[in-house]
């Protein structure tokens, strides 16, 4: 267990940067999720922390100690890959024992630690199985046990849930979080899935094209995205085009005046952003809410909520999410029907 | 791969027609071998149908025939040496080809594979002429008398060459099919690259290595075309002894020898597949 620090870490392949000048401090016992679209440099960053890929420039520190030049096998990291990467010719127990053997742990001490690690992922009864005799979820839990058995300075997970189906994904995710918390492991969790990142992380690092767009708690990156990219990538956003007239005052196309809480205050052409669940449908004009009129364009039932698309006078469409709290409510919304939408000023921001 | 191909075919072909075709192909491949095995038990000296009766005397005959005996032993010896050389050179070559990018990658690959493509007679003649030239050169320049053509050494070199592509090909296939993150996982757990190679990589590609060894041995054991140019007086491999025998005799003894040959090869394949699952290497 250690703190991890990235200082101006850069990786170039054939002169094009895959990871471009990233700096970040990860506290001891913290779970940081790197999230971003495919190819944005998440895996490369994780591999540099693991020592599997050299840094082109910059440095990586574990507990303040520069490890940039240490090979993987001297770094004491536990890695879990998307494809499990278990040793196919070894039993589950031998897989977990491997890292301990490398650390010269022997005899009963080793047997105990192997058993403890397997117990933590509830697989102690599978010690003598071969990996191919187990399900995907079980294999990934073995990989997790193998990684934590060595008491790593850093637990590094690269898309550990992406090969699993939805139900299992949640189960293994909770397992990772529980273990990570109880062992106080400093953890880097890489995923392309923003929901996964939001649900597991202490802090989220949103990456795009090799750079960090924003670092913050799940709530911060969702409620206060720093950039347009983050607003688009984390959750759903509506973008209303218009102009900032004065700090906090936004004139939309077609003339209506709206107010907003956060964001840029300088004038010029901008977008006002508002999340679908913040928008209320059919509200009466009052209490200082932003109000707009429109026509229902489409209604999509999604189970726990209904997605209603509203076309404004300007032709722009806004998506509103509505919790399906009562049966029969849905029928009151029909495409073609006029409606009003409203949201609190502080729910909107301009980026 | 086969199943992906099969599932791209129209539905009506996929069922029985495909199976029947597979069995037919199997039969066509196996028919001559089955015929030879059958003939080896015929009683009549002049091969004819139907047989007048069945006997084991041709096997006894083959066993007692001195030249088959010596040919067999030489073939096994040369086969084992060629297999050893093929593994010792082929595994590192496969590692380099599968893992490293280097100048001349394609050239080295083609060269190592060429014995599979160049007709055996051509390759045999080429090696023979090369040996003669080296002998002449050594003799003229350095006054060294080194018999290569017709020597045991020359025979082993030739057989090693014809065995090598099997090891390279099968080991390369295992390496390409292997998940490299397994090695990375081992190194992240503290294993040095050297330790990782011996305890992770090697066990995982073992089926490919064993398959390479078995095919190397078989390729050497049955080789006729190249060996014709490489054997010397009193130093003749079994397939060549068989041809020599056929020149003067045509009785089921030769079928008995072929049956034993087939039996040895089949045993080698089945036993190695049982222990090392070499079919996974394909
Ligand atoms: N070994 C490599 N050689 C060349 N380019 C690479 C290599 N590994 C990754 N890249 C490039 O670096 C970029 C980031 O890749 P990666 O870190 O795998 O992205 P992510 O994990 O976020 O999907 C991609 O454009 C990819 O093509
Ligand atoms: Mg990746």
Short mmCIF file of N, CA, C and O and ligand atoms in Angstrom, two decimals, chain A residues 42-43 158-159 190, ligand 2:
data_model
loop_
_atom_site.label_atom_id
_atom_site.label_comp_id
_atom_site.label_asym_id
_atom_site.label_seq_id
_atom_site.Cartn_x
_atom_site.Cartn_y
_atom_site.Cartn_z
N UNK A 42 -5.92 5.13 -21.52
CA UNK A 42 -6.11 4.58 -20.16
C UNK A 42 -5.18 3.40 -19.91
O UNK A 42 -4.47 3.34 -18.91
N UNK A 43 -5.23 2.43 -20.84
CA UNK A 43 -4.41 1.23 -20.67
C UNK A 43 -2.93 1.58 -20.65
O UNK A 43 -2.17 1.07 -19.83
N UNK A 158 -7.38 -3.35 -15.29
CA UNK A 158 -7.66 -2.85 -16.63
C UNK A 158 -8.93 -3.50 -17.19
O UNK A 158 -8.90 -4.65 -17.59
N UNK A 159 -10.00 -2.76 -17.18
CA UNK A 159 -11.29 -3.26 -17.67
C UNK A 159 -11.61 -4.63 -17.07
O UNK A 159 -11.94 -5.57 -17.81
N UNK A 190 -9.30 0.98 -14.48
CA UNK A 190 -9.48 1.54 -15.82
C UNK A 190 -10.74 0.97 -16.45
O UNK A 190 -10.99 -0.24 -16.39
MG1 LIG C 2 -7.65 -0.26 -22.87
#
